[in-house]
XYZ file of C-alpha atoms in Angstrom:
682
model
C 0.000 0.000 0.000
C 2.885 2.411 0.793
C 4.156 1.907 -2.754
C 0.868 3.281 -4.096
C 0.267 6.160 -1.669
C 3.724 7.458 -0.750
C 3.851 9.978 -3.637
C 0.206 11.091 -3.421
C -1.178 14.192 -1.710
C -4.416 14.055 0.299
C -6.739 14.933 -2.630
C -5.077 12.317 -4.843
C -5.226 9.685 -2.078
C -8.916 10.361 -1.407
C -9.701 10.021 -5.119
C -7.750 6.746 -5.366
C -9.598 5.255 -2.372
C -13.083 6.134 -3.701
C -13.854 2.789 -5.316
C -17.584 2.378 -5.927
C -19.977 4.669 -7.747
C -19.330 7.440 -10.250
C -16.243 9.567 -9.625
C -15.088 12.774 -11.307
C -11.451 13.706 -10.675
C -11.135 17.330 -11.731
C -7.387 17.514 -12.373
C -5.838 20.932 -12.942
C -2.804 21.446 -15.187
C 0.340 19.895 -13.703
C -1.591 18.372 -10.784
C -0.449 14.750 -11.203
C -3.414 13.455 -13.217
C -1.621 10.417 -14.662
C -0.120 9.495 -11.294
C -3.609 9.534 -9.762
C -5.310 7.411 -12.424
C -2.600 4.712 -12.512
C -2.445 4.661 -8.698
C -6.206 4.071 -8.618
C -5.849 1.193 -11.079
C -3.030 -0.322 -9.009
C -5.088 0.124 -5.801
C -8.091 -1.665 -7.344
C -5.948 -4.647 -8.352
C -3.354 -4.794 -5.540
C -5.353 -3.806 -2.469
C -9.061 -4.240 -3.240
C -8.578 -7.522 -5.103
C -10.426 -6.653 -8.310
C -9.208 -9.011 -11.069
C -7.189 -7.010 -13.613
C -9.356 -8.465 -16.395
C -12.418 -6.785 -14.841
C -10.965 -3.299 -15.287
C -10.978 -1.082 -18.375
C -8.969 2.142 -18.703
C -9.438 4.263 -21.817
C -7.469 7.244 -23.105
C -7.003 9.097 -26.396
C -3.490 8.518 -27.713
C -1.276 5.455 -28.071
C 1.539 7.408 -26.447
C -0.545 8.133 -23.312
C -1.789 4.527 -23.186
C 1.773 3.161 -23.442
C 3.077 5.435 -20.675
C 0.150 4.633 -18.376
C 0.461 0.891 -19.041
C 4.168 0.853 -18.212
C 3.745 2.947 -15.058
C 0.770 0.992 -13.737
C 2.407 -2.416 -14.339
C 5.468 -1.213 -12.365
C 3.139 -0.720 -9.366
C 1.398 -4.092 -9.641
C 2.887 -7.439 -8.586
C 3.003 -10.364 -10.988
C -0.420 -10.947 -12.480
C -1.461 -13.579 -14.983
C -3.581 -11.203 -17.072
C -2.732 -7.480 -17.432
C -5.472 -4.821 -17.221
C -6.920 -3.580 -20.500
C -5.509 -0.056 -20.870
C -5.825 1.348 -24.389
C -7.334 4.024 -26.628
C -11.056 4.173 -27.411
C -10.313 3.017 -30.965
C -8.169 0.063 -29.850
C -10.978 -1.045 -27.527
C -13.404 -0.828 -30.458
C -11.073 -2.915 -32.633
C -10.798 -5.680 -30.007
C -14.548 -5.631 -29.385
C -15.411 -5.863 -33.088
C -13.023 -8.806 -33.620
C -15.187 -10.803 -31.221
C -18.633 -9.462 -32.074
C -18.855 -8.012 -35.607
C -20.430 -11.290 -36.814
C -23.654 -10.056 -35.134
C -23.807 -7.423 -37.903
C -23.411 -10.191 -40.526
C -19.810 -9.214 -41.163
C -16.648 -11.282 -40.951
C -14.166 -10.784 -38.121
C -11.128 -10.832 -40.447
C -11.943 -7.265 -41.518
C -9.197 -4.770 -42.374
C -9.050 -1.260 -40.863
C -8.351 1.389 -43.512
C -6.429 4.591 -42.801
C -7.288 8.160 -43.839
C -5.451 7.945 -47.173
C -7.272 4.692 -48.090
C -10.557 6.364 -47.199
C -9.807 9.314 -49.494
C -8.794 7.021 -52.370
C -12.104 5.118 -52.115
C -14.104 8.366 -51.987
C -12.238 9.751 -55.005
C -13.103 6.642 -57.035
C -16.776 7.158 -56.202
C -16.816 10.943 -56.836
C -13.949 13.034 -58.147
C -16.029 16.186 -58.698
C -16.601 17.340 -55.100
C -13.560 18.018 -52.853
C -12.488 14.683 -51.357
C -11.452 16.142 -47.955
C -14.907 17.733 -47.579
C -16.680 14.418 -48.303
C -14.346 12.536 -45.926
C -14.997 15.078 -43.176
C -18.776 14.931 -43.628
C -18.830 11.109 -43.612
C -16.851 11.185 -40.367
C -19.340 13.661 -38.891
C -22.277 11.480 -39.951
C -20.775 8.396 -38.345
C -19.960 10.179 -35.091
C -23.540 11.468 -34.988
C -24.912 7.970 -35.823
C -26.560 9.294 -39.003
C -27.184 6.699 -41.721
C -26.800 7.492 -45.450
C -30.619 7.627 -45.791
C -30.921 10.086 -42.905
C -28.040 12.155 -44.285
C -29.860 12.430 -47.629
C -33.157 13.454 -45.985
C -31.397 16.123 -43.911
C -29.468 17.581 -46.863
C -30.962 20.819 -48.153
C -28.196 21.815 -50.569
C -27.523 19.812 -53.739
C -23.832 19.279 -52.849
C -24.791 17.699 -49.538
C -27.292 15.433 -51.270
C -24.376 14.360 -53.470
C -22.231 13.745 -50.375
C -25.008 11.603 -48.874
C -25.021 9.497 -52.067
C -21.236 9.124 -51.897
C -21.627 8.104 -48.237
C -24.079 5.373 -49.288
C -21.708 4.083 -52.001
C -18.748 4.301 -49.634
C -20.524 2.235 -46.959
C -21.516 -0.330 -49.570
C -17.890 -0.574 -50.744
C -16.596 -1.084 -47.191
C -19.196 -3.766 -46.503
C -18.543 -5.645 -49.752
C -14.769 -5.592 -49.220
C -14.900 -6.353 -45.475
C -13.319 -3.064 -44.485
C -13.922 -0.711 -41.569
C -12.671 2.846 -41.184
C -11.419 4.618 -38.080
C -14.850 6.038 -37.154
C -16.463 2.584 -37.474
C -14.338 1.280 -34.617
C -16.449 3.290 -32.166
C -19.687 3.700 -34.159
C -20.080 -0.039 -34.884
C -19.125 -0.943 -31.301
C -21.883 1.333 -30.004
C -24.324 -0.004 -32.617
C -23.682 -3.590 -31.451
C -24.224 -2.698 -27.786
C -27.351 -0.689 -28.634
C -28.896 -3.474 -30.749
C -27.909 -6.312 -28.385
C -28.893 -5.506 -24.762
C -27.674 -8.934 -23.563
C -24.227 -8.271 -25.075
C -24.172 -4.813 -23.469
C -25.020 -6.328 -20.056
C -22.413 -9.074 -20.450
C -19.711 -6.557 -21.488
C -20.595 -4.225 -18.623
C -20.433 -7.107 -16.119
C -17.016 -8.050 -17.477
C -15.612 -4.528 -17.047
C -16.789 -3.795 -13.497
C -14.494 -0.800 -13.017
C -14.040 1.682 -15.850
C -11.695 4.677 -15.933
C -11.514 7.359 -18.635
C -8.587 9.749 -19.066
C -8.891 13.263 -20.627
C -12.666 13.122 -20.211
C -13.090 16.739 -21.368
C -12.077 15.572 -24.866
C -14.868 12.992 -25.272
C -17.569 13.527 -27.896
C -21.262 12.638 -27.877
C -20.748 9.155 -29.332
C -18.015 8.275 -26.839
C -20.313 9.313 -23.981
C -23.056 7.035 -25.342
C -20.553 4.174 -25.592
C -19.383 4.727 -21.987
C -23.005 4.721 -20.781
C -23.575 1.349 -22.491
C -20.426 -0.026 -20.841
C -21.845 1.092 -17.478
C -25.347 -0.379 -17.931
C -24.745 -3.099 -15.264
C -23.094 -0.812 -12.692
C -22.148 2.797 -11.944
C -18.428 2.257 -11.295
C -17.124 4.881 -13.647
C -14.180 7.140 -12.786
C -13.261 9.925 -15.167
C -10.270 12.240 -14.999
C -10.163 15.547 -16.819
C -10.072 19.327 -16.698
C -12.907 21.485 -17.985
C -10.418 24.391 -18.162
C -8.341 22.473 -20.727
C -11.177 21.578 -23.097
C -9.751 22.982 -26.361
C -10.953 20.537 -29.014
C -14.531 21.704 -29.601
C -13.660 22.210 -33.287
C -13.134 18.469 -33.728
C -16.235 17.303 -31.869
C -15.193 17.244 -28.193
C -18.181 18.255 -26.063
C -17.404 20.151 -22.851
C -20.909 19.382 -21.513
C -19.756 15.769 -20.909
C -17.491 16.873 -18.062
C -19.675 19.813 -16.977
C -22.754 17.606 -16.565
C -21.040 14.360 -15.514
C -23.141 14.253 -12.330
C -26.319 14.273 -14.449
C -25.142 11.484 -16.772
C -23.884 9.296 -13.911
C -25.960 9.756 -10.761
C -24.527 10.142 -7.271
C -21.155 11.377 -8.495
C -18.355 12.137 -6.034
C -16.118 15.001 -7.191
C -12.451 15.419 -6.245
C -10.406 18.475 -7.193
C -6.663 18.176 -7.757
C -5.473 21.760 -7.334
C -1.862 21.356 -6.205
C 0.331 22.142 -9.201
C 3.789 20.512 -9.370
C 4.901 22.281 -12.550
C 4.751 26.083 -12.506
C 6.025 28.866 -10.254
C 3.521 31.038 -8.328
C 3.517 34.110 -10.691
C 2.668 31.881 -13.682
C -0.260 30.239 -11.898
C -1.476 33.598 -10.646
C -2.038 34.890 -14.205
C -3.454 31.531 -15.400
C -5.963 31.428 -12.516
C -6.955 35.074 -13.069
C -7.559 34.499 -16.793
C -9.639 31.328 -16.530
C -11.778 32.737 -13.720
C -13.533 34.847 -16.368
C -15.092 31.735 -17.921
C -18.652 31.068 -16.803
C -18.885 27.483 -18.087
C -16.572 25.830 -15.601
C -16.799 23.708 -12.493
C -14.342 25.944 -10.649
C -10.938 25.282 -9.083
C -7.764 27.217 -8.373
C -4.240 25.957 -9.000
C -1.880 26.185 -6.032
C 1.885 26.306 -6.677
C 3.912 23.725 -4.746
C 7.238 24.911 -6.210
C 7.138 28.372 -4.654
C 7.761 31.806 -6.100
C 9.796 32.745 -9.170
C 10.197 35.461 -11.791
C 7.204 37.644 -12.652
C 5.490 37.009 -15.968
C 7.148 39.207 -18.648
C 5.355 41.190 -21.346
C 7.232 41.716 -24.617
C 5.893 44.661 -26.643
C 7.010 44.911 -30.285
C 6.265 47.307 -33.138
C 5.755 44.503 -35.680
C 6.406 40.792 -36.234
C 9.984 41.417 -37.399
C 10.902 43.235 -34.206
C 9.060 40.584 -32.190
C 11.189 37.854 -33.815
C 14.401 39.799 -33.085
C 13.385 40.420 -29.447
C 12.570 36.752 -28.887
C 15.845 35.651 -30.532
C 17.792 38.021 -28.216
C 15.971 36.655 -25.135
C 16.633 33.058 -26.210
C 20.321 33.815 -26.862
C 20.618 35.119 -23.277
C 19.015 31.956 -21.919
C 21.301 29.721 -23.996
C 24.391 31.702 -22.951
C 23.405 31.291 -19.293
C 23.505 27.508 -19.696
C 19.820 26.756 -20.378
C 19.295 23.816 -22.741
C 17.532 24.710 -26.029
C 15.193 21.755 -25.464
C 13.823 23.536 -22.366
C 12.645 26.541 -24.402
C 9.457 26.744 -26.476
C 7.489 29.281 -28.533
C 3.704 28.833 -28.817
C 1.129 30.475 -31.103
C -2.625 30.202 -31.655
C -2.493 30.632 -35.460
C 0.047 28.631 -37.489
C 0.747 31.470 -39.918
C 2.556 33.386 -37.139
C 5.403 30.867 -37.197
C 6.928 32.333 -40.400
C 8.424 35.530 -38.947
C 9.713 33.707 -35.841
C 11.325 31.001 -38.015
C 13.139 33.691 -40.000
C 14.241 35.487 -36.822
C 15.667 32.283 -35.353
C 17.374 31.466 -38.658
C 19.057 34.876 -38.749
C 20.233 34.441 -35.145
C 21.510 30.897 -35.975
C 19.267 29.361 -33.299
C 18.250 25.793 -34.115
C 14.521 25.063 -33.820
C 12.095 22.192 -34.305
C 8.575 22.792 -35.580
C 6.315 20.345 -33.727
C 3.062 19.064 -35.203
C 3.474 20.939 -38.470
C 5.747 21.816 -41.344
C 8.083 24.770 -41.493
C 6.481 27.652 -43.337
C 8.460 27.140 -46.553
C 7.921 23.365 -46.456
C 4.120 23.646 -46.546
C 2.535 22.365 -49.762
C 0.712 25.606 -50.582
C 3.928 27.641 -50.179
C 5.949 25.155 -52.257
C 3.312 25.471 -54.999
C 3.640 29.279 -55.021
C 7.434 29.096 -55.086
C 7.242 26.574 -57.964
C 5.052 28.976 -59.967
C 7.606 31.776 -59.475
C 10.481 29.431 -60.411
C 8.799 28.436 -63.674
C 8.016 32.075 -64.519
C 11.699 32.964 -64.020
C 13.032 29.782 -65.665
C 10.938 27.912 -68.251
C 13.528 25.084 -68.225
C 12.709 24.103 -64.603
C 10.938 20.795 -65.340
C 10.842 19.798 -61.672
C 8.785 22.877 -60.705
C 6.697 22.678 -63.888
C 5.605 19.117 -63.071
C 4.555 20.272 -59.585
C 2.234 23.028 -60.848
C 0.955 21.747 -64.191
C -2.084 20.170 -62.521
C -2.548 22.763 -59.755
C -5.325 23.809 -59.926
C -6.587 20.654 -61.659
C -6.293 20.643 -65.445
C -7.205 16.992 -65.991
C -3.572 15.862 -66.183
C -2.777 12.731 -64.217
C 0.657 11.255 -63.550
C 0.518 9.137 -66.730
C -0.150 12.192 -68.932
C 2.651 14.199 -67.293
C 5.063 11.264 -67.753
C 4.181 11.114 -71.470
C 4.805 14.844 -71.853
C 8.157 14.528 -70.095
C 9.285 11.632 -72.326
C 8.244 13.531 -75.455
C 10.128 16.643 -74.303
C 13.276 14.596 -73.588
C 13.065 13.080 -77.104
C 12.767 16.577 -78.552
C 15.643 17.835 -76.362
C 13.392 20.575 -74.985
C 12.042 21.480 -71.573
C 8.392 20.414 -71.017
C 7.324 24.068 -71.196
C 9.074 24.613 -74.557
C 7.812 21.294 -75.920
C 4.169 22.144 -75.143
C 4.638 25.688 -76.513
C 6.057 24.467 -79.843
C 3.851 21.377 -80.253
C 0.682 21.608 -82.332
C -2.668 20.682 -80.794
C -2.684 17.509 -82.925
C 0.689 16.463 -81.478
C -0.473 17.134 -77.918
C -3.693 15.181 -78.483
C -1.609 12.035 -79.094
C -0.309 12.415 -75.503
C -3.295 13.845 -73.614
C -7.036 14.112 -74.147
C -8.300 16.729 -76.627
C -9.886 18.964 -73.942
C -6.729 18.792 -71.808
C -4.475 19.661 -74.767
C -6.287 23.021 -75.170
C -6.109 23.662 -71.409
C -2.378 22.920 -71.486
C -1.796 25.357 -74.336
C -3.709 28.047 -72.425
C -1.612 27.344 -69.317
C 1.608 27.922 -71.283
C 0.251 31.177 -72.752
C -0.697 32.415 -69.262
C 2.765 31.619 -67.880
C 4.364 33.399 -70.825
C 2.189 36.473 -70.281
C 2.935 36.617 -66.533
C 6.663 36.206 -67.158
C 6.662 39.304 -69.393
C 4.588 41.231 -66.858
C 7.040 40.357 -64.050
C 9.801 42.079 -65.971
C 7.698 45.260 -66.255
C 6.116 45.453 -62.762
C 7.351 43.137 -60.045
C 5.002 44.577 -57.384
C 1.793 43.707 -59.286
C 3.090 40.284 -60.280
C 1.791 38.419 -57.219
C -1.779 39.782 -57.622
C -1.865 38.872 -61.327
C -0.549 35.388 -60.488
C -3.490 34.767 -58.132
C -6.051 36.379 -60.448
C -4.856 34.313 -63.432
C -4.523 30.885 -61.838
C -6.877 31.129 -58.801
C -4.371 29.220 -56.679
C -6.470 29.519 -53.515
C -9.151 27.389 -55.203
C -6.795 24.381 -54.980
C -7.649 24.081 -51.276
C -11.409 24.724 -51.464
C -13.371 22.295 -49.293
C -10.355 21.030 -47.394
C -10.650 20.886 -43.606
C -7.631 23.166 -43.246
C -8.645 25.493 -46.108
C -8.582 28.577 -43.870
C -5.090 27.818 -42.536
C -3.695 27.271 -46.029
C -5.209 30.484 -47.377
C -3.800 32.410 -44.401
C -0.376 30.952 -45.230
C -0.745 32.032 -48.868
C -1.775 35.542 -47.808
C 1.275 35.654 -45.555
C 3.485 34.676 -48.511
C 1.873 37.303 -50.775
C 2.444 39.938 -48.085
C 6.058 38.786 -47.720
C 6.544 39.202 -51.483
C 5.070 42.733 -51.471
C 7.242 43.670 -48.506
C 10.345 42.416 -50.360
C 9.517 44.472 -53.485
C 8.689 47.560 -51.410
C 11.954 47.425 -49.463
C 14.136 46.381 -52.430
C 12.451 47.945 -55.479
C 15.386 47.398 -57.841
C 15.482 43.603 -57.409
C 13.567 41.026 -59.442
C 12.061 37.590 -58.956
C 15.467 35.849 -59.105
C 16.711 37.779 -56.077
C 13.455 37.080 -54.219
C 13.888 33.330 -54.814
C 17.527 33.469 -53.693
C 16.546 35.208 -50.465
C 13.842 32.606 -49.848
C 16.349 29.801 -50.294
C 18.630 31.360 -47.692
C 15.718 31.744 -45.260
C 14.192 28.300 -45.755
C 17.448 26.354 -45.680
C 18.059 26.462 -41.949
C 21.614 25.660 -40.883
C 21.759 22.021 -39.858
C 22.785 22.516 -36.259
C 23.369 19.212 -34.527
C 21.976 18.514 -31.089
C 19.391 20.484 -29.168
C 16.865 22.949 -30.537
C 14.123 25.323 -29.420
C 10.572 23.976 -29.868
C 7.934 25.838 -31.873
C 4.328 24.689 -31.993
C 0.668 25.641 -31.869
C -1.032 25.816 -28.474
C -3.151 22.799 -29.453
C 0.011 20.751 -30.094
C 1.509 21.810 -26.738
C -1.206 20.284 -24.558
C 0.330 17.733 -22.184
C 3.849 19.170 -22.572
C 5.899 21.447 -20.289
C 8.928 23.710 -20.735
C 11.172 25.627 -18.358
C 11.054 28.832 -20.429
C 8.050 29.693 -22.579
C 7.177 32.449 -25.062
C 3.563 32.857 -26.228
C 3.282 35.083 -29.312
C 0.352 36.791 -31.020
C -1.516 38.007 -27.938
C -3.664 40.384 -29.975
C -7.392 40.589 -30.598
C -8.029 38.403 -33.650
C -5.111 36.050 -32.985
C -5.469 35.120 -29.291
C -8.335 35.309 -28.839
C -9.622 34.587 -32.326
C -12.735 36.716 -32.648
C -15.575 36.695 -35.127
C -18.172 34.333 -36.467
C -17.780 30.772 -35.213
C -15.287 31.637 -32.490
C -15.955 30.657 -28.871
C -14.448 33.153 -26.435
C -14.542 30.662 -23.556
C -12.598 28.090 -25.582
C -10.142 30.829 -26.613
C -9.663 31.627 -22.932
C -9.042 27.942 -22.221
C -6.388 28.000 -24.958
C -4.738 30.934 -23.207
C -4.876 29.037 -19.911
C -3.378 25.893 -21.487
C -0.538 27.938 -23.024
C 0.309 29.743 -19.757
C 0.360 26.507 -17.745
C 2.955 24.861 -20.009
C 5.602 27.120 -18.385
C 7.639 25.916 -15.407
C 10.146 28.711 -14.628
C 9.482 31.764 -16.825
C 6.601 32.896 -19.027
C 6.896 35.693 -21.617
C 3.718 36.962 -23.319
C 4.323 38.772 -26.620
C 2.223 41.126 -28.685
C 2.897 43.267 -31.750
C 1.284 46.584 -32.691
C 0.947 45.473 -36.332
C 1.324 42.357 -38.469
C 1.073 41.321 -42.108
C -2.239 39.496 -42.197
C -4.481 38.390 -45.064
C -2.226 40.093 -47.570
C -1.858 43.472 -45.902
C -0.399 45.121 -42.819
C -2.971 45.550 -40.072
C -2.804 47.574 -36.869
C -3.687 45.365 -33.918
C -5.215 45.798 -30.481
C -3.541 44.163 -27.490
C -5.363 40.995 -26.351
C -8.042 41.390 -23.683
C -6.313 38.463 -21.938
C -3.656 40.841 -20.574
C -6.382 42.683 -18.663
C -8.201 39.542 -17.613
C -4.990 37.945 -16.333
C -4.333 41.044 -14.223
C -1.148 41.951 -16.108
C -2.057 45.501 -17.099
C -4.766 48.080 -16.573
C -7.170 48.773 -19.378
C -10.691 49.705 -20.373
C -11.937 46.130 -20.211
C -13.892 45.334 -17.055
C -12.558 42.388 -15.097
C -15.640 40.442 -14.073
C -15.785 37.755 -11.433
C -17.149 34.455 -12.632
C -20.207 33.029 -10.912
C -19.573 29.846 -8.979
C -23.039 28.562 -9.935
C -24.290 26.720 -12.976
C -27.591 25.323 -14.223
C -28.599 22.225 -12.215
C -26.795 23.190 -8.985
C -28.572 22.510 -5.696
C -28.508 25.698 -3.586
C -29.849 27.211 -0.345
C -31.378 30.609 0.448
C -31.808 31.760 4.072
C -35.563 32.455 3.566
C -36.728 30.312 0.635
C -34.729 27.226 1.652
C -33.389 24.612 -0.802
C -33.787 24.963 -4.560
C -32.241 24.091 -7.931
C -30.652 26.599 -10.338
C -32.504 26.684 -13.668
C -30.596 29.564 -15.252
C -27.692 32.001 -14.825
C -27.589 35.506 -16.324
C -25.662 38.775 -15.980
C -27.022 41.636 -13.883
C -24.576 44.584 -13.912
C -21.397 43.484 -12.120
C -23.311 40.647 -10.425
C -24.880 37.379 -11.593
C -28.578 36.641 -11.334
C -29.767 33.090 -10.680
C -33.154 31.686 -11.671
C -34.000 29.131 -8.957
C -36.830 26.646 -8.568
C -37.772 26.402 -4.860
C -40.163 23.385 -4.815
C -42.158 24.744 -7.758
C -41.782 28.385 -6.745
C -39.561 30.172 -9.332
C -37.425 33.090 -8.076
C -34.722 35.338 -9.580
C -32.071 36.096 -6.908
C -28.576 37.640 -6.995
C -25.805 35.025 -6.641
C -24.253 36.738 -3.604
C -27.367 35.828 -1.546
C -27.100 32.126 -2.366
C -24.888 29.307 -1.083
C -24.202 26.066 -2.899
C -25.172 22.768 -1.260
């Protein structure tokens, strides 16, 4: 028992010892979440005597599952059968192997990956954007919508087409005994829903269920968990409502907010002792997140004591910001700090470009995590290839990259034929197509495509001449002529790619403005110097999006882009509370020092924009401003509360009333609106 409890604080120990019934462990950033969940698993098996085979622990990534498995097994004595600790999808795979025959399918099915899925969809329909269809099919499956239902719901013609593709796609999978990634959970739920006896048997097998990162679960995963708990209520979930940042991919924060309604009689434990960050860092993180209304409420307490105050780095523009950060990092490196202990985070990927260039100029090695370097991104490589061909018609490598972007009906086979013919003629592909007659081209490609190809060559020729006359206008004419942004229409990351292209266009204009006498050749040469980072061996500074940083920690952290429109993102479709959670997640990655950066202006969407400092500075208590810092109400809909006159009641609504919050409360059928300060929670 000492082995399990010696490293746990009181809150962790209490949570580990709560065995029966539904349990919510609200685990703040850096509060020892993984230690608590694996200690509870070890306690169940080692001390309570629950057979390991009667436990099920689910998480989201293979990496997390592997770490948890290794750490839990180190705490458990020799056992004949290890506990099942895996991802949701791995559980679905194992379950389907044993039970998919109940859906009249064979258990030797093959799981296809995302690329396989796209290839199948493209065979069925090559007109609509494949990524859009793939995304919609995934959404349908996670919402348990059949092809028939999808068709009935579709109001627009394109979505009716997608529903038809969905039907054909499902038929193809069934006929070829395939399942996709979404099926692993959707079919598992379907089996449990359609076979109550199987659901009861499965639930009785897994008597104790634990779920990690519960704030990231979606609606379908909740339904699956409820089926797995149909024979008992022994469900323990660990998560943090303040770190729910994946709403855009289906995660539903209501699952953790309303856990006590989904699983009755829930006991809630709060892990608030933080073992990661110094006091000043947690002070600003706590102050920021307190402004969110949709939260269960907790406050991180630093166990590592005080440290340096949070720094604010003000810069005129992104270039100065990059130089300032490079100078700060150089000082850290010179003082003996390892580069691996330093990271730079951003909300919007496009902001990485100026920082990459600043680090390159300062000869600081960096690694871009969870993404490509700016100049390695496909959309940027396409633009550079267009410019290379315009400046050098003999560049066959670049020509082959762009000849079918946007699509001109030229597949690999057609391009190979053109290349062979050009080699035979001892010409570049561009020159071959320019000199060849339409009849000659039609022997290599289809008639319609031959005309398109000729037009493409004429357009490149025209733009090349224009570039020699007016370099500044070149980039606008390039986009207007070839509509390069249309290449990414319908893709899930369309917005990100277009932002990257706008950033590149702005970079080009800036180059021409600052060096008016230079042409496209010099621009390409400068790009090559910037994109070819010196290959420095050994350690490097990390750069990544805030989303990619979740679960990581760094001694010294810089968060850039703290401006309205970048962090937080504002506008249609944005969720200010989720933006605030992103800010909170970014702040709590820092262990020793935290530097928050903002610029007065940036190149954005093709032009320089003046920016307003992020409201998060005010909300985190870092500077005075016109924004009002409001206290968050501690109450939410469904809470049981007491009033000194009206007695016990349940909150039915929460609204703003000046600087206060007004609660709508049902007192045994008597509805009252009362200010929150007159109410206490039960």
